[in-house]
Structures are given as C-alpha cells and as structure tokens.
Short mmCIF file of C-alpha atoms in Angstrom, two decimals:
data_model
loop_
_atom_site.label_atom_id
_atom_site.label_comp_id
_atom_site.label_asym_id
_atom_site.label_seq_id
_atom_site.Cartn_x
_atom_site.Cartn_y
_atom_site.Cartn_z
CA MET A 1 -165.31 41.50 -57.40
CA GLU A 2 -168.53 43.45 -58.03
CA ILE A 3 -171.45 41.11 -58.69
CA VAL A 4 -175.01 42.13 -59.55
CA VAL A 5 -177.92 39.68 -59.51
CA CYS A 6 -181.16 40.50 -61.33
CA VAL A 7 -184.15 38.99 -59.56
CA LYS A 8 -187.85 38.96 -60.29
CA GLN A 9 -190.85 38.55 -58.04
CA VAL A 10 -193.29 36.12 -59.67
CA PRO A 11 -196.81 34.96 -58.75
CA ASP A 12 -196.94 31.96 -56.39
CA THR A 13 -200.27 30.74 -57.67
CA THR A 14 -201.85 28.87 -60.57
CA GLU A 15 -204.61 31.47 -60.69
CA VAL A 16 -203.55 33.88 -63.42
CA LYS A 17 -205.16 37.30 -63.24
CA ILE A 18 -205.03 39.51 -66.33
CA ASP A 19 -205.91 43.18 -66.66
CA PRO A 20 -208.65 43.21 -69.34
CA VAL A 21 -207.61 46.69 -70.50
CA THR A 22 -203.83 46.34 -70.79
CA ASN A 23 -203.73 42.51 -71.18
CA THR A 24 -200.89 42.41 -68.66
CA LEU A 25 -200.49 40.41 -65.46
CA ILE A 26 -202.12 41.86 -62.33
CA ARG A 27 -199.61 41.50 -59.49
CA GLN A 28 -201.30 43.49 -56.74
CA GLY A 29 -202.90 41.20 -54.15
CA VAL A 30 -201.43 38.03 -55.65
CA PRO A 31 -199.09 35.94 -53.41
CA SER A 32 -195.57 36.14 -54.84
CA ILE A 33 -192.14 34.53 -54.47
CA VAL A 34 -188.62 35.05 -55.75
CA ASN A 35 -188.31 33.46 -59.16
CA PRO A 36 -186.71 30.04 -58.39
CA PHE A 37 -184.01 30.31 -61.08
CA ASP A 38 -183.05 33.73 -59.69
CA LYS A 39 -182.42 32.10 -56.31
CA ASN A 40 -179.85 29.90 -58.04
CA ALA A 41 -178.28 33.07 -59.42
CA VAL A 42 -178.14 34.61 -55.94
CA GLU A 43 -176.54 31.45 -54.54
CA ALA A 44 -173.96 31.44 -57.35
CA ALA A 45 -173.10 35.06 -56.54
CA LEU A 46 -172.75 34.33 -52.83
CA GLN A 47 -170.46 31.37 -53.51
CA LEU A 48 -168.25 33.52 -55.76
CA LYS A 49 -168.09 36.20 -53.05
CA GLU A 50 -167.20 33.65 -50.37
CA LYS A 51 -164.41 32.22 -52.50
CA HIS A 52 -162.99 35.33 -54.13
CA GLY A 53 -164.29 38.26 -52.08
CA GLY A 54 -166.30 41.20 -53.31
CA LYS A 55 -169.83 42.54 -53.04
CA VAL A 56 -173.21 41.17 -54.12
CA THR A 57 -175.99 43.60 -55.08
CA VAL A 58 -179.46 42.37 -56.04
CA ILE A 59 -181.63 44.51 -58.29
CA SER A 60 -185.23 44.13 -59.36
CA MET A 61 -187.81 46.02 -61.38
CA GLY A 62 -191.33 45.83 -60.06
CA PRO A 63 -194.06 47.28 -57.83
CA PRO A 64 -193.37 48.28 -54.21
CA GLN A 65 -194.15 44.78 -52.89
CA ALA A 66 -191.12 43.47 -54.82
CA LYS A 67 -189.13 44.67 -51.81
CA ASP A 68 -190.16 41.42 -50.13
CA ALA A 69 -188.25 39.44 -52.76
CA LEU A 70 -185.21 41.65 -52.34
CA LYS A 71 -185.32 41.27 -48.55
CA GLU A 72 -185.29 37.49 -48.96
CA CYS A 73 -182.14 37.81 -51.09
CA LEU A 74 -180.58 40.04 -48.42
CA ALA A 75 -181.48 37.43 -45.80
CA MET A 76 -179.64 34.84 -47.90
CA GLY A 77 -176.49 36.95 -47.69
CA ALA A 78 -176.56 39.64 -50.41
CA ASP A 79 -174.93 42.93 -49.37
CA GLU A 80 -177.18 45.50 -51.04
CA ALA A 81 -180.53 45.66 -52.84
CA ILE A 82 -182.04 48.14 -55.28
CA LEU A 83 -185.67 48.34 -56.44
CA LEU A 84 -186.54 50.00 -59.73
CA SER A 85 -190.15 51.05 -59.29
CA ASP A 86 -192.19 53.61 -61.18
CA ARG A 87 -195.63 53.66 -62.81
CA ALA A 88 -193.75 54.45 -66.03
CA PHE A 89 -192.16 50.96 -65.88
CA GLY A 90 -195.55 49.19 -65.75
CA GLY A 91 -196.64 46.85 -68.56
CA ALA A 92 -193.07 46.30 -69.78
CA ASP A 93 -192.23 43.34 -71.99
CA THR A 94 -188.79 41.72 -71.88
CA LEU A 95 -187.15 44.39 -74.07
CA ALA A 96 -188.42 47.30 -71.98
CA THR A 97 -187.62 45.43 -68.76
CA SER A 98 -184.06 44.71 -69.85
CA HIS A 99 -183.58 48.35 -70.88
CA THR A 100 -184.66 49.50 -67.41
CA LEU A 101 -182.51 46.94 -65.57
CA ALA A 102 -179.50 47.80 -67.73
CA ALA A 103 -179.97 51.47 -66.87
CA GLY A 104 -180.03 50.62 -63.17
CA ILE A 105 -176.86 48.56 -63.51
CA LYS A 106 -175.17 51.43 -65.33
CA LYS A 107 -175.93 53.70 -62.38
CA LEU A 108 -174.26 51.23 -60.02
CA GLY A 109 -170.97 51.79 -61.82
CA LYS A 110 -168.26 49.18 -62.35
CA VAL A 111 -169.64 45.64 -62.43
CA ASP A 112 -167.68 42.44 -63.11
CA ILE A 113 -170.42 39.80 -63.27
CA ILE A 114 -174.17 40.14 -63.81
CA LEU A 115 -176.10 37.00 -62.89
CA CYS A 116 -179.68 36.10 -63.85
CA GLY A 117 -181.78 32.98 -63.66
CA LYS A 118 -182.12 31.29 -67.04
CA GLN A 119 -185.78 32.36 -67.21
CA ALA A 120 -188.74 33.49 -65.13
CA ILE A 121 -191.44 30.93 -64.39
CA ASP A 122 -194.26 33.36 -65.24
CA GLY A 123 -193.06 34.29 -68.73
CA ASP A 124 -190.56 31.53 -69.60
CA THR A 125 -188.98 33.66 -72.34
CA ALA A 126 -185.30 33.50 -71.18
CA GLN A 127 -184.79 36.84 -72.97
CA VAL A 128 -184.08 39.44 -70.27
CA GLY A 129 -180.55 38.28 -69.39
CA PRO A 130 -179.22 38.25 -72.96
CA GLU A 131 -180.97 41.55 -73.69
CA ILE A 132 -179.27 43.20 -70.70
CA ALA A 133 -175.92 42.11 -72.18
CA GLU A 134 -176.87 43.70 -75.50
CA HIS A 135 -177.91 46.98 -73.86
CA LEU A 136 -174.62 47.08 -71.93
CA ASP A 137 -172.59 45.86 -74.94
CA ILE A 138 -170.82 43.14 -72.96
CA ALA A 139 -170.34 39.39 -73.34
CA GLN A 140 -173.00 36.87 -72.33
CA VAL A 141 -173.19 33.14 -71.62
CA THR A 142 -176.52 31.38 -71.12
CA TYR A 143 -177.48 28.10 -69.40
CA VAL A 144 -174.47 28.27 -67.08
CA ALA A 145 -173.99 25.18 -64.89
CA LYS A 146 -170.57 25.98 -63.36
CA ILE A 147 -168.42 29.08 -62.85
CA ASP A 148 -164.69 29.09 -62.15
CA VAL A 149 -162.61 32.24 -61.80
CA GLU A 150 -159.20 32.05 -63.46
CA GLY A 151 -157.38 35.35 -63.07
CA ASP A 152 -159.29 38.06 -64.92
CA LYS A 153 -161.31 35.48 -66.87
CA LEU A 154 -164.10 33.03 -66.14
CA ARG A 155 -164.21 29.38 -67.15
CA ILE A 156 -167.83 28.44 -67.75
CA GLU A 157 -169.55 25.11 -68.17
CA ARG A 158 -172.61 25.70 -70.33
CA GLU A 159 -175.34 23.07 -70.11
CA GLN A 160 -176.57 21.53 -73.34
CA GLU A 161 -178.95 18.69 -74.11
CA GLU A 162 -176.19 16.13 -74.63
CA GLY A 163 -173.38 17.44 -72.44
CA TYR A 164 -171.52 20.62 -71.55
CA GLU A 165 -169.74 23.31 -73.55
CA ILE A 166 -166.61 24.83 -71.96
CA ILE A 167 -166.30 28.58 -72.55
CA GLU A 168 -163.65 31.07 -71.44
CA VAL A 169 -164.93 34.61 -71.16
CA SER A 170 -163.55 37.95 -69.98
CA MET A 171 -165.33 40.20 -67.51
CA PRO A 172 -167.61 42.10 -67.47
CA VAL A 173 -170.12 39.46 -68.51
CA VAL A 174 -173.78 38.50 -68.14
CA LEU A 175 -174.40 34.90 -67.06
CA THR A 176 -177.80 33.17 -66.92
CA VAL A 177 -177.73 30.10 -64.70
CA VAL A 178 -179.62 26.80 -64.71
CA LYS A 179 -181.12 25.00 -61.73
CA SER A 180 -178.40 22.33 -61.61
CA ILE A 181 -175.68 24.89 -60.80
CA ASN A 182 -176.39 24.74 -57.07
CA GLU A 183 -178.90 24.32 -54.25
CA PRO A 184 -179.92 27.76 -52.93
CA ARG A 185 -179.36 28.25 -49.20
CA TYR A 186 -182.17 29.12 -46.83
CA PRO A 187 -182.23 32.56 -45.22
CA THR A 188 -180.98 32.48 -41.64
CA VAL A 189 -182.86 33.98 -38.70
CA LYS A 190 -180.02 36.46 -38.18
CA GLY A 191 -179.98 37.28 -41.89
CA THR A 192 -183.74 37.80 -41.94
CA MET A 193 -183.63 40.15 -38.96
CA LYS A 194 -180.82 42.12 -40.58
CA ALA A 195 -182.67 42.28 -43.91
CA ASN A 196 -185.85 43.54 -42.24
CA ARG A 197 -183.91 46.42 -40.70
CA LYS A 198 -182.21 47.38 -43.97
CA GLU A 199 -183.68 50.21 -46.01
CA ILE A 200 -183.97 49.35 -49.72
CA PRO A 201 -183.47 52.32 -52.07
CA VAL A 202 -186.17 52.81 -54.70
CA TRP A 203 -185.05 54.28 -58.01
CA THR A 204 -187.64 55.80 -60.34
CA ALA A 205 -187.43 56.68 -64.02
CA ASN A 206 -185.91 60.02 -63.00
CA ASP A 207 -183.07 58.32 -61.12
CA VAL A 208 -181.68 56.06 -63.85
CA PRO A 209 -180.54 56.78 -67.44
CA VAL A 210 -183.57 55.35 -69.23
CA VAL A 211 -185.02 56.50 -72.52
CA ALA A 212 -188.70 57.38 -72.00
CA GLU A 213 -189.76 55.77 -75.27
CA LYS A 214 -188.08 52.47 -74.32
CA ILE A 215 -189.70 51.76 -70.94
CA GLY A 216 -193.04 50.41 -69.77
CA LEU A 217 -195.94 49.59 -72.03
CA LYS A 218 -195.01 52.37 -74.46
CA GLY A 219 -191.56 50.90 -75.00
CA SER A 220 -192.77 47.32 -75.42
CA PRO A 221 -192.95 46.05 -79.03
CA THR A 222 -194.50 42.81 -77.78
CA GLN A 223 -198.16 43.30 -76.91
CA VAL A 224 -200.97 40.87 -76.14
CA ARG A 225 -203.86 41.38 -78.57
CA ARG A 226 -206.22 38.72 -77.27
CA ILE A 227 -206.50 36.31 -74.36
CA PHE A 228 -208.75 33.27 -74.43
CA THR A 229 -209.18 29.86 -72.85
CA PRO A 230 -208.49 27.00 -75.30
CA LYS A 231 -211.39 24.71 -76.07
CA GLN A 232 -211.41 21.58 -73.98
CA ARG A 233 -210.26 18.57 -75.91
CA THR A 234 -212.70 15.71 -76.37
CA GLN A 235 -211.84 12.59 -74.43
CA GLY A 236 -210.19 9.70 -76.26
CA GLU A 237 -211.53 6.18 -76.49
CA ILE A 238 -210.29 3.30 -74.34
CA ILE A 239 -210.03 0.11 -76.39
CA GLN A 240 -210.89 -3.02 -74.46
CA ALA A 241 -210.31 -6.57 -75.69
CA ASP A 242 -209.58 -10.05 -74.36
CA SER A 243 -205.93 -9.88 -75.43
CA ALA A 244 -203.30 -7.41 -76.50
CA ARG A 245 -203.35 -8.85 -80.02
CA GLU A 246 -207.11 -8.30 -80.34
CA ALA A 247 -206.78 -4.77 -78.89
CA ALA A 248 -204.04 -3.93 -81.41
CA ALA A 249 -206.11 -5.28 -84.29
CA LEU A 250 -209.12 -3.26 -83.15
CA LEU A 251 -206.97 -0.10 -82.83
CA ILE A 252 -205.58 -0.55 -86.34
CA GLN A 253 -209.09 -1.04 -87.70
CA LYS A 254 -210.35 2.17 -86.03
CA LEU A 255 -207.36 4.16 -87.28
CA SER A 256 -207.93 2.78 -90.76
CA ASP A 257 -211.63 3.65 -90.67
CA ALA A 258 -210.71 7.19 -89.63
CA LYS A 259 -208.21 7.27 -92.53
CA ILE A 260 -205.36 8.06 -90.15
CA VAL A 261 -203.34 5.05 -91.35
#
C-alpha cells in the first residue's frame, strides 16, 4: 500500500508577522511546528502501514526550513520525505498550494491513499485536501475519524456534529482526518537519529509537472487587499443590586431605555 501524507509547517507563535508588500505570512525567523492535524494524518498512515504493510511518504511545500517538519515525521516512522521548495511557489493560496502538491504526488507515481489533516491552524480553510483530490481527479472524504481496509476498498467513519457517517470508498482516495482519529506517537531517539542522517530531496518548479500560471502568488486567485487591527470593543456594564430580582429588573430597564427590547 502506497500512502502519501501532506504536511505543513506552521508558526508556533501568537505573534503574526505579515509582509507589508505581499500581504502574506513571513515564515523566516519564526519558530515553527508540524501542523497538529497533520500529525494525526501521519499517525493514521503509520497505523495503516503497520497493519497492512506498504510505504509512507510525507510531502510538504514550503521554504528550506520546512525540512525540520519533515524530519520530525521521519522520526515518527515515515519511510521517505519530499520537500517542494522554490521561490516560484511563494505567496501561494490554497488553490496554488494544492496544485503544487498534486504535481508532486503525480511525480511519485502510483498512490493508494493520500492523507491530510482536516485543516492547518494558521489558515483554518480546510481547502487544500479536497482541492488536491480535484486536481488528481480522485475520490475524497473529509473529517475522517476511522479508517478500515476491506479488500480493495476503505470503510470510513466520517465525523459529523451529531454522529458519524459510514462511507465505502475505492482507492485511490484523499482523506482529511480529524483530531479524534488517534493520538500521534512521539518520535523515538533512534528514529530521530535516523531522520537526521537522511537526506531529504528538494523538488523545484522544474522538477514537477506544474503549470507556471497556477503556482505561487501569480496563480493565487485569493489575495489579501488590506490588513488591519479591529477596534477594541468598549467594556460592558456590570449590574449590581441587592438581589437577583432587582438586578434583572434593572437590566430590563436599561435594555428598554436603549430600545433593545
């Protein structure tokens, strides 16, 4: 079974730095981590490999320092890692990102399952996984909470607000997983040492079948026009009274005076 996991390196800080010219996130010099949902995807891939055999390849698009995220995935137990890195990829929105990742996956050849986290914590769009499926013209299932292999098909439990939806799907398929699917394992010392010795190939725009007009900032239909800090809200009023009844009456009176009720 050939399994590919798409991972993203995201900022590990509440301090958001934006390039004032391109209105995109500045990643250089900012502490980063593997997107938490993507760790669940890696763990799901490793569990499938342990149960059914196969190979797990992690792939990411990002700057050179994204190798650190890939090395962590290798330390967890992934077999191979690929970094898609090129100045031409910079400033990509979800559509351009998914086009680039899909091109990298195409170069890998036959793939049975593509796993992604349900969303990245820096953008929270949950769009890249489904868009990869569209670019590759294969099936997709989102919000996956359980994966069972039944012959040449997968039996999926899809998490919903009030329960689970059971779906049977043929491979190849793109699955985006939720946090409840598993508890990601910690990298072992042996795995970390092995990952640090492993050379991670870097593929540029010349190495994968991308369309120049569909990558990076040029290929991104979503663009940020303006960034601003919202005005601070005025503080509310605390109503004090001798009893709850008097406080309620006073609240109703104030709401009435303000013509809210």
